[in-house]
PDB file of C-alpha atoms in Angstrom:
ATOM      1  CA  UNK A   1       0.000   0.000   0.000  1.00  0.00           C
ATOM      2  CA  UNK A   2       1.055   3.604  -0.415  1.00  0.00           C
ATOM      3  CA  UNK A   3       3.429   5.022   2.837  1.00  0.00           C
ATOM      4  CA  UNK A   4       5.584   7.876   2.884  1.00  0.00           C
ATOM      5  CA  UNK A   5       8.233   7.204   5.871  1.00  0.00           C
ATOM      6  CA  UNK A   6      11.259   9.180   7.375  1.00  0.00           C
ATOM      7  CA  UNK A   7      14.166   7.368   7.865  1.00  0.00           C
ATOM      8  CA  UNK A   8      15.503   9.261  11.393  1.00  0.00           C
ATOM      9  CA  UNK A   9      12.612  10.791  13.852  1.00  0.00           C
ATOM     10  CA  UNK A  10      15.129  13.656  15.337  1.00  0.00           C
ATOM     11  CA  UNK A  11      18.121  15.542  14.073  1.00  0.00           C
ATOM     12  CA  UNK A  12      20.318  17.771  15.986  1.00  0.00           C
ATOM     13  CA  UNK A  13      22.655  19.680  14.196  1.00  0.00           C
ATOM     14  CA  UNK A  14      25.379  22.784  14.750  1.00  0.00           C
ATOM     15  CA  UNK A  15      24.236  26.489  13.669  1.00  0.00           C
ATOM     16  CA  UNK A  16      25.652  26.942  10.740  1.00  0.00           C
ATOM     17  CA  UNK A  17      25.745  23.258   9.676  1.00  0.00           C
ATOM     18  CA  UNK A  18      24.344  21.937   6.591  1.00  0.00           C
ATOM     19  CA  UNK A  19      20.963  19.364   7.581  1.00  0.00           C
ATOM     20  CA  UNK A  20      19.813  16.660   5.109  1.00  0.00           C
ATOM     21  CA  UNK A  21      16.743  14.851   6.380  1.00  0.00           C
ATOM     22  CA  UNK A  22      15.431  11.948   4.412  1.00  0.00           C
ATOM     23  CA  UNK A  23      12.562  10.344   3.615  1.00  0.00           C
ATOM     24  CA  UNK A  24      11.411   7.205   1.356  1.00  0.00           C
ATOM     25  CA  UNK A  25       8.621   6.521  -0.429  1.00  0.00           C
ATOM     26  CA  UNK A  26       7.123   3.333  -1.684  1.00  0.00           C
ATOM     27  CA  UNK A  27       4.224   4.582  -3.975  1.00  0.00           C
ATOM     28  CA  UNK A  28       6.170   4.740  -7.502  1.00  0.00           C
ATOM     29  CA  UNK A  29       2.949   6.254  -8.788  1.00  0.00           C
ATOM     30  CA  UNK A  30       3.142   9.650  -6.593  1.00  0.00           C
ATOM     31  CA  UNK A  31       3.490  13.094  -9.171  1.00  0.00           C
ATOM     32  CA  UNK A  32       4.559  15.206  -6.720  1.00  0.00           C
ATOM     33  CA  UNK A  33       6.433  15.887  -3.487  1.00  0.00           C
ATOM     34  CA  UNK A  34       6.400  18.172  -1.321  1.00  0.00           C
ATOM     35  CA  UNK A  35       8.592  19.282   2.121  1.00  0.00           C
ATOM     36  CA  UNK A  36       6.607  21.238   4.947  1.00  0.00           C
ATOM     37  CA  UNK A  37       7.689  22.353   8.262  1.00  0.00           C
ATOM     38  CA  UNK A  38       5.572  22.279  11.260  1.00  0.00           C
ATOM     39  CA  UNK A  39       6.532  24.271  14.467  1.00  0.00           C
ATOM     40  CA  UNK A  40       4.874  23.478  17.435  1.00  0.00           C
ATOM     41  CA  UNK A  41       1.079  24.943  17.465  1.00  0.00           C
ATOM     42  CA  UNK A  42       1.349  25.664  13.725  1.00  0.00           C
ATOM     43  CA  UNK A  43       0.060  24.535  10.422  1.00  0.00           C
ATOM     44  CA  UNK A  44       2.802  23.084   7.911  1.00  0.00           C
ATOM     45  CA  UNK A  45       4.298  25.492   6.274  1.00  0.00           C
ATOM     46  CA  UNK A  46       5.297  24.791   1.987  1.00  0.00           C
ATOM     47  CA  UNK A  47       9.160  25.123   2.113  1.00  0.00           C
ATOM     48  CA  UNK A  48       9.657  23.362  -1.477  1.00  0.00           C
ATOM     49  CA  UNK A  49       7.634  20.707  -4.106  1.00  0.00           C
ATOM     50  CA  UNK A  50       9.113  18.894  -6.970  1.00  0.00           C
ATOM     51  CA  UNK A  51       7.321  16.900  -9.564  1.00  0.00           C
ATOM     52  CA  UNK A  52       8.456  13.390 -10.147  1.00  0.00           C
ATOM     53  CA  UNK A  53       9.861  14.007 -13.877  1.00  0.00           C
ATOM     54  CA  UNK A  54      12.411  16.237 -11.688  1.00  0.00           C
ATOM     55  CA  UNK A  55      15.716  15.138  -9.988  1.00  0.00           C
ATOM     56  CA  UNK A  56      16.411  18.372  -8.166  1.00  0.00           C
ATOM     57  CA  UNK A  57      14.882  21.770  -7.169  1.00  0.00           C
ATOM     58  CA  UNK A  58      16.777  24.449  -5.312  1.00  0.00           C
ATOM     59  CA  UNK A  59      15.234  27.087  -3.481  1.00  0.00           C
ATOM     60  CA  UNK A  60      16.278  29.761  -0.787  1.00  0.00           C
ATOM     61  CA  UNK A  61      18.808  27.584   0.973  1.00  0.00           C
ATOM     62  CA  UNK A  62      16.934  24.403   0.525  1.00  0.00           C
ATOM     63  CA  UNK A  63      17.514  22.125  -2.127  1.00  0.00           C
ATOM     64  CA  UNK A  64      15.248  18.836  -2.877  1.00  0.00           C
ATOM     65  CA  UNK A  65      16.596  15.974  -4.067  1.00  0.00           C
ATOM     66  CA  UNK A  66      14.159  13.098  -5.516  1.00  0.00           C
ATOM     67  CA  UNK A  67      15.656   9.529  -6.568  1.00  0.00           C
ATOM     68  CA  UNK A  68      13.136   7.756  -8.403  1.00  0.00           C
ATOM     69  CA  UNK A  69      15.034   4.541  -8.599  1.00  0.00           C
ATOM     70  CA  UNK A  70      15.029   3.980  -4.941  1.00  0.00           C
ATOM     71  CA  UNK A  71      12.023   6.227  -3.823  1.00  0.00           C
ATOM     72  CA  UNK A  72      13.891   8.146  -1.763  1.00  0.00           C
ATOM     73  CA  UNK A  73      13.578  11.957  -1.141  1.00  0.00           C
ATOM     74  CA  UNK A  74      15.357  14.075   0.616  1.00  0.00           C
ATOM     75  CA  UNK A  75      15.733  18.415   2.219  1.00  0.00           C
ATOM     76  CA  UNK A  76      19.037  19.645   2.076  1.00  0.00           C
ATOM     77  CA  UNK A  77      19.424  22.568   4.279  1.00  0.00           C
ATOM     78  CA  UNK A  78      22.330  24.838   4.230  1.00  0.00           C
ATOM     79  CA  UNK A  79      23.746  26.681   6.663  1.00  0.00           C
ATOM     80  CA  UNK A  80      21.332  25.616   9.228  1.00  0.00           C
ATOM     81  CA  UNK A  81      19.707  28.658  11.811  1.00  0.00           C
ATOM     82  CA  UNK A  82      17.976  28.205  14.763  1.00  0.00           C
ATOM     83  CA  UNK A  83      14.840  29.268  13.132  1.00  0.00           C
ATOM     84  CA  UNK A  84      15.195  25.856  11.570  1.00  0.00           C
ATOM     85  CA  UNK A  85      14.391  24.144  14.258  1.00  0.00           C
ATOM     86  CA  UNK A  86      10.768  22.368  13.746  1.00  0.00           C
ATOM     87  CA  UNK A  87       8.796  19.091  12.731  1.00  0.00           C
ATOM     88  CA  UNK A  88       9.946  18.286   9.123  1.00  0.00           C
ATOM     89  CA  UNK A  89       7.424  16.313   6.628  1.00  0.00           C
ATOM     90  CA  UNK A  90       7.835  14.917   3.422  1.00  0.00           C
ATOM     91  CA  UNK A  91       4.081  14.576   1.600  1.00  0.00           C
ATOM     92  CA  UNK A  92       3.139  12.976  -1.681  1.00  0.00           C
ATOM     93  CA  UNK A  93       0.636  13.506  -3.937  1.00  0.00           C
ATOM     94  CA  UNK A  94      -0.891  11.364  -6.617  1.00  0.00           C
ATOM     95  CA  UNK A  95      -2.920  13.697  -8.819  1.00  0.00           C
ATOM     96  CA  UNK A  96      -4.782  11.439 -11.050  1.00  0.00           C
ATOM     97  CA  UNK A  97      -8.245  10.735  -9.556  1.00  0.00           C
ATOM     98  CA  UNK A  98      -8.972  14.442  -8.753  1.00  0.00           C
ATOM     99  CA  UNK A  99      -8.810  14.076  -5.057  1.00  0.00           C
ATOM    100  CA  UNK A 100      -4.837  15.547  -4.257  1.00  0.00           C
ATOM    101  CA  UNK A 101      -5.212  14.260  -1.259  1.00  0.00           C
ATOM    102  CA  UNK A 102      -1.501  14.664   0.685  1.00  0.00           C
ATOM    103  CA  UNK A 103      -0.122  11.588   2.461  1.00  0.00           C
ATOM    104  CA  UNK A 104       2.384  12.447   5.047  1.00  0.00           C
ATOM    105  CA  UNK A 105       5.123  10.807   6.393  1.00  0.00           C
ATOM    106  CA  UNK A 106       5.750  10.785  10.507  1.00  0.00           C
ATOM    107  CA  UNK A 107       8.109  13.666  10.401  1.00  0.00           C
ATOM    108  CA  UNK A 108      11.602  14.606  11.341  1.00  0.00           C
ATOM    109  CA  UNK A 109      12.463  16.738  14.320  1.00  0.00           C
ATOM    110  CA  UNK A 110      15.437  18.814  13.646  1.00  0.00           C
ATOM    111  CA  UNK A 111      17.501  20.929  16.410  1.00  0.00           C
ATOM    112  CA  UNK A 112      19.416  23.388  15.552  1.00  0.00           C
ATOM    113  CA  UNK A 113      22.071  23.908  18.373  1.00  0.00           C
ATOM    114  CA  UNK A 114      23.785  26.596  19.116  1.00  0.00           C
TER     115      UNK A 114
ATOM    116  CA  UNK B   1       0.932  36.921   1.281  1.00  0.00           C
ATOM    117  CA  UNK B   2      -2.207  35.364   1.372  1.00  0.00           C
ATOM    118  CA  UNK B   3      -2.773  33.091   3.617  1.00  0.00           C
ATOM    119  CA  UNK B   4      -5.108  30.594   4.883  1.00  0.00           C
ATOM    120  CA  UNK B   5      -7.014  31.571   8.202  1.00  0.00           C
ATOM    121  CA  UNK B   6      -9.346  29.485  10.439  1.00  0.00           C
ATOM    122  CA  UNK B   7     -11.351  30.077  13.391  1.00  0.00           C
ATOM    123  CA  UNK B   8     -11.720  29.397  16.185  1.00  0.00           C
ATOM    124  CA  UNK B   9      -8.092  28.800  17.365  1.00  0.00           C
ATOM    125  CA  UNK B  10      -9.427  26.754  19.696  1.00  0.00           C
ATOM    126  CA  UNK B  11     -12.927  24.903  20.320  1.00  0.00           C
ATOM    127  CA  UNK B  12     -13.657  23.063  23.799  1.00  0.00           C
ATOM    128  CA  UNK B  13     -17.053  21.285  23.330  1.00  0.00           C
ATOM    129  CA  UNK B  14     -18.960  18.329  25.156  1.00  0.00           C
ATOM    130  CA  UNK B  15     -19.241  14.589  23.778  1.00  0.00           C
ATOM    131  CA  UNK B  16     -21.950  14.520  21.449  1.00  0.00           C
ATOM    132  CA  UNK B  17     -22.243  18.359  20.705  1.00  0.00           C
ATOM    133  CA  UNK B  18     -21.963  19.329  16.936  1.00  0.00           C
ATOM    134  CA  UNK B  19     -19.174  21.405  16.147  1.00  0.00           C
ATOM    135  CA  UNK B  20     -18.501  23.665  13.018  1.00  0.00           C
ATOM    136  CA  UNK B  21     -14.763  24.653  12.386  1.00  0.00           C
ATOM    137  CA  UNK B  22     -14.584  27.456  10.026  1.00  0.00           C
ATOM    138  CA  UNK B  23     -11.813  28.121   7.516  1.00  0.00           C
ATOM    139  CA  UNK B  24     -11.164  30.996   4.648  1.00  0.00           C
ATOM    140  CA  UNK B  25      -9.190  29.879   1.524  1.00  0.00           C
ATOM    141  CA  UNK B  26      -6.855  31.906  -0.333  1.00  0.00           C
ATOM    142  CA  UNK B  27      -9.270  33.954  -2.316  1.00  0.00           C
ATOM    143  CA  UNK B  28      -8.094  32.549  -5.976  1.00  0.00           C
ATOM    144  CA  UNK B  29      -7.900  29.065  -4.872  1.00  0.00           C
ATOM    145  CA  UNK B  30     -10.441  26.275  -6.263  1.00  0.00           C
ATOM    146  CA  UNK B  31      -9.417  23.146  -3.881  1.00  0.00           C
ATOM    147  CA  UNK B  32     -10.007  23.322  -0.412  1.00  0.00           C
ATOM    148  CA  UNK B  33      -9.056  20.291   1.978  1.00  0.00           C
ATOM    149  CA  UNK B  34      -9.552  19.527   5.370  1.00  0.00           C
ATOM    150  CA  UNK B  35      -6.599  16.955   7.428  1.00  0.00           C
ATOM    151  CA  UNK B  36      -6.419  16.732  11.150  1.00  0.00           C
ATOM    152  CA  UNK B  37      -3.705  15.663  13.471  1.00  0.00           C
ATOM    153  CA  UNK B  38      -3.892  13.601  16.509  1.00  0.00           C
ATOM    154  CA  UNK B  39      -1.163  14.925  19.032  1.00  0.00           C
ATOM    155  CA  UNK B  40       2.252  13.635  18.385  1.00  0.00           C
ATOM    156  CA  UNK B  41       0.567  11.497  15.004  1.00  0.00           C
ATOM    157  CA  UNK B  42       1.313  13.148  11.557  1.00  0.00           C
ATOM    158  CA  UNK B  43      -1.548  14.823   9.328  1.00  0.00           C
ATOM    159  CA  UNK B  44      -3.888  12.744   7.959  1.00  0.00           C
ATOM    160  CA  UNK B  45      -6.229  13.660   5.381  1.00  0.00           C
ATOM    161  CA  UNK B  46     -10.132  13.621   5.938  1.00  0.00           C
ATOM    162  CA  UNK B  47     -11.653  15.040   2.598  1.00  0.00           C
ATOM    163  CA  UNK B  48     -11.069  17.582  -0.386  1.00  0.00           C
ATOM    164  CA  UNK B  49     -13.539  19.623  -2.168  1.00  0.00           C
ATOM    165  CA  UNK B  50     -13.622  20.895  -5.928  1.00  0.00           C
ATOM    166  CA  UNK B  51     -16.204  22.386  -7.903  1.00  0.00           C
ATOM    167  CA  UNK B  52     -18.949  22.352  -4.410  1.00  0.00           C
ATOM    168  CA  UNK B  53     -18.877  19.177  -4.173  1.00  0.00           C
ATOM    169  CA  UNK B  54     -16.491  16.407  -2.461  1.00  0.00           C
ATOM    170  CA  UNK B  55     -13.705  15.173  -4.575  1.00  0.00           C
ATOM    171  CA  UNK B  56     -11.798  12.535  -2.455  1.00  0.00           C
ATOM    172  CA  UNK B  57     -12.518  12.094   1.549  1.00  0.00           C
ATOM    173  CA  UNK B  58     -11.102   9.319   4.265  1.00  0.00           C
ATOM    174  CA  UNK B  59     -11.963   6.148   5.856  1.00  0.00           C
ATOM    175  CA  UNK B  60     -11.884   8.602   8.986  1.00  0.00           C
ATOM    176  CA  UNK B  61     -14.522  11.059   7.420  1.00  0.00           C
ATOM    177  CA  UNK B  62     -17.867   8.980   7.993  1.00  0.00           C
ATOM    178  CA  UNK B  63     -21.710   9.916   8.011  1.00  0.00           C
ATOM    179  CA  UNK B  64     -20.878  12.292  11.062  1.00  0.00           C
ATOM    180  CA  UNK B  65     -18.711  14.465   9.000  1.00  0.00           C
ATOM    181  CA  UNK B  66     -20.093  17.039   6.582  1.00  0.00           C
ATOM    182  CA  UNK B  67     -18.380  20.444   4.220  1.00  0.00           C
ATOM    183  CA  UNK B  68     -19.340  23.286   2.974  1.00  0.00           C
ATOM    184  CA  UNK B  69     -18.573  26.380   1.511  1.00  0.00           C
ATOM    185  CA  UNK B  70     -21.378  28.672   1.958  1.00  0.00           C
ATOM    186  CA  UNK B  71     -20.331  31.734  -0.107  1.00  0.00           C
ATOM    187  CA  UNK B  72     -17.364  32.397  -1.906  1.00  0.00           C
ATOM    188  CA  UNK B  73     -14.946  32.991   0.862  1.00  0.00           C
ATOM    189  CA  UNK B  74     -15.951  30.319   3.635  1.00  0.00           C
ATOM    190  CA  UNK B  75     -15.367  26.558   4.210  1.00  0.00           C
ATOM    191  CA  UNK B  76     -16.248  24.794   6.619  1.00  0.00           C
ATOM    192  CA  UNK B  77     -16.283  21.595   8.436  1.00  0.00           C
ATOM    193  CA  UNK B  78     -18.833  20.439  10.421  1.00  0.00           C
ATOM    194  CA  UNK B  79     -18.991  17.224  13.233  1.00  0.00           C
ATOM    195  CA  UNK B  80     -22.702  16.184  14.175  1.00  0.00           C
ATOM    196  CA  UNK B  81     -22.276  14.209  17.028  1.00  0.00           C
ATOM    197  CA  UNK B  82     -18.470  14.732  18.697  1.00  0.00           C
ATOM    198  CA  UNK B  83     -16.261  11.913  19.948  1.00  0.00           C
ATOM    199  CA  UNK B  84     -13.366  11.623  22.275  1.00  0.00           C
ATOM    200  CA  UNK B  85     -11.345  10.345  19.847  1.00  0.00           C
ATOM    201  CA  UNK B  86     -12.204  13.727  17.368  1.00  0.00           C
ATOM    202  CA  UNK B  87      -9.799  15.682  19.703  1.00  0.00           C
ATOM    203  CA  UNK B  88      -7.260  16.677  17.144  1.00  0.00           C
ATOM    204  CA  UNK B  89      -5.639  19.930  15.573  1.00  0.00           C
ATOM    205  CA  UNK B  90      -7.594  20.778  12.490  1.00  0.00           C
ATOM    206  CA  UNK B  91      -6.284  21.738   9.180  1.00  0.00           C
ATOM    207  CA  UNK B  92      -7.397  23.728   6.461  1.00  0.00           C
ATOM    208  CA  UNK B  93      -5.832  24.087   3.245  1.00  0.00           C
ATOM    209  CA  UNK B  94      -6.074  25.485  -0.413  1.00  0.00           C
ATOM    210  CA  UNK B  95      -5.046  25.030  -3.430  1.00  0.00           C
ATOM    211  CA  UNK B  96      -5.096  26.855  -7.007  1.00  0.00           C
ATOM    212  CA  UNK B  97      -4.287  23.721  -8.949  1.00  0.00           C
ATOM    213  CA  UNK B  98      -3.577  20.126  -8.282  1.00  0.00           C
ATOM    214  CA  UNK B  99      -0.591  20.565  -6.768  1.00  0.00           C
ATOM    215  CA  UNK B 100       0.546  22.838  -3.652  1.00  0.00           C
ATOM    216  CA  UNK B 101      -1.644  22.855  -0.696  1.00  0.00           C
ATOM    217  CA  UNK B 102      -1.157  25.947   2.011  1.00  0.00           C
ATOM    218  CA  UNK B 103      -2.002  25.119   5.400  1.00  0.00           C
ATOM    219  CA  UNK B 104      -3.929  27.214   7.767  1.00  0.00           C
ATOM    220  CA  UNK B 105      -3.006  27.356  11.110  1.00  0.00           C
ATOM    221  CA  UNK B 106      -5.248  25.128  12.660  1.00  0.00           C
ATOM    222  CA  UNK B 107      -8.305  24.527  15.511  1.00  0.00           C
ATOM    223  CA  UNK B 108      -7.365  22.809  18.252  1.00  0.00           C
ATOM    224  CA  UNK B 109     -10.823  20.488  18.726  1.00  0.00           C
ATOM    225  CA  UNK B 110     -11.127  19.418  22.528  1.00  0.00           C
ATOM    226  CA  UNK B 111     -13.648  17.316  23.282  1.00  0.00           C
ATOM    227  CA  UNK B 112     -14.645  16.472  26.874  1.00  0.00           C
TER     228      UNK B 112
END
C-alpha cells in the first residue's frame, strides 16, 4: 500500500551546519512531493515541491533531491539557523483521480544547536 | 501573502455536541481540503472539495462528518455528534491547482 516514511525521527545539528533529512517513499505512482515544516502549534508550512519528472529543485537555501530509482527523497538545508528548528514532513501527492489528497510521512524533528 | 485563516483557534465542546470549524481559503484558490492531526501522530487527510462538491474524503470522514462552503470565501467543516477520539488539531488548506496545498493554522478540537 502507499506510505511515505522518514528514515531518522530527530536531528540535531550545529548552527551553521548543513541538515539533510530523508525520507522514502514506496508509492512509484506519486506526481509530486512536497517538504513542509511544522513548528509546534502551527500549520505546515510549503518550504519546497518537486514533480516526479524532476531530480532536483533548489530554493532559498533548501535544495530537494528526488531519486526515483530507490524512492527516496530528501531536504538539504544549508547553513542551518535556529529558526530551523521544527517538525519536518515529506508529503506525496498522486494527482490522477482528482482528489490531491496529501499523504504524510511521521516527520523529522530537527535541532538546531547553538 | 495570502494566507489561509481558520477560526476558532481553539474549540472546547462536550461529547456529542456538533461542532462547526470554520476556515477561509486563499481567495483565488479552487481546492479546499480539510486533514487533522492527533497529538504527536502526523496529518492525515479527511476530505477535499472541488467544484462544491467532495472530490476525495477518508476512511476517517464517515456519516458524522459534513463540508461546505457557503459563499465564496468560507469553508467549513462540520462534526454532528463529537467523539473523544475527534480531539485533534484541524487543518485547512487550499489550493489553485492540483498541486501545492497551504495550510492554515489550525483549531485545536477538545472534546470532553
Amino acid at each position: 500500500g502507499e506510505s511515505v516514511g522518514l528514515h531518522l525521527p530527530t536531528l540535531s545539528v550545529q548552527e551553521g551546519d548543513n541538515s539533510i533529512i530523508n525520507c522514502a517513499y514506496s508509492n512509484s505512482a506519486s506526481d509530486y512531493f512536497i517538504w513542509y515544516k511544522q513548528e509546534s502549534g502551527k500549520g505546515p508550512q510549503f518550504i519546497i515541491d518537486i514533480r516526479s519528472n524532476m531530480d532536483k529543485r533548489q530554493g532559498q537555501r533548501v535544495t530537494v533531491l528526488l531519486n526515483k530509482t530507490v524512492k527516496h527523497l530528501s531536504l538539504q538545508i544549508a547553513a542551518t539557523q535556529p529558526g530551523d528548528s521544527a517538525v519536518y514532513f515529506c508529503a506525496e501527492i498522486k494527482q490522477a483521480g482528482g482528489g490531491n489528497k496529501l499523504t504524510f510521512g511521521t516527520g523529522t524533528q530537527l535541532k538546531v544547536e547553538l | 501573502e495570502p494566507e489561509v485563516t481558520q477560526t476558532p483557534s481553539h474549540q472546547v465542546t462536550q461529547m456529542g455536541q456538533e461542532v462547526i470549524l470554520r476556515c477561509v481559503p486563499i481567495s483565488n484558490h479552487l481546492y479546499f481540503y480539510w486533514y487533522r492531526q492527533i497529538l504527536g501522530q502526523k496529518v492525515e487527510f479527511l476530505v477535499s472539495f472541488y467544484n462544491n462538491e467532495i472530490s476525495e474524503k477518508s476512511e476517517i470522514f464517515d456519516d458524522q462528518f459534513s463540508v461546505e462552503r457557503p459563499d465564496g470565501s468560507n469553508f467549513t467543516l462540520k462534526i454532528r455528534s463529537t467523539k473523544l477520539e475527534d480531539s485533534a488539531m484541524y487543518f485547512c488548506a487550499s489550493s489553485l491547482s492540483t498541486d501545492t496545498q497551504y495550510f492554515g493554522p489550525g483549531t485545536r478540537l477538545t472534546v470532553l
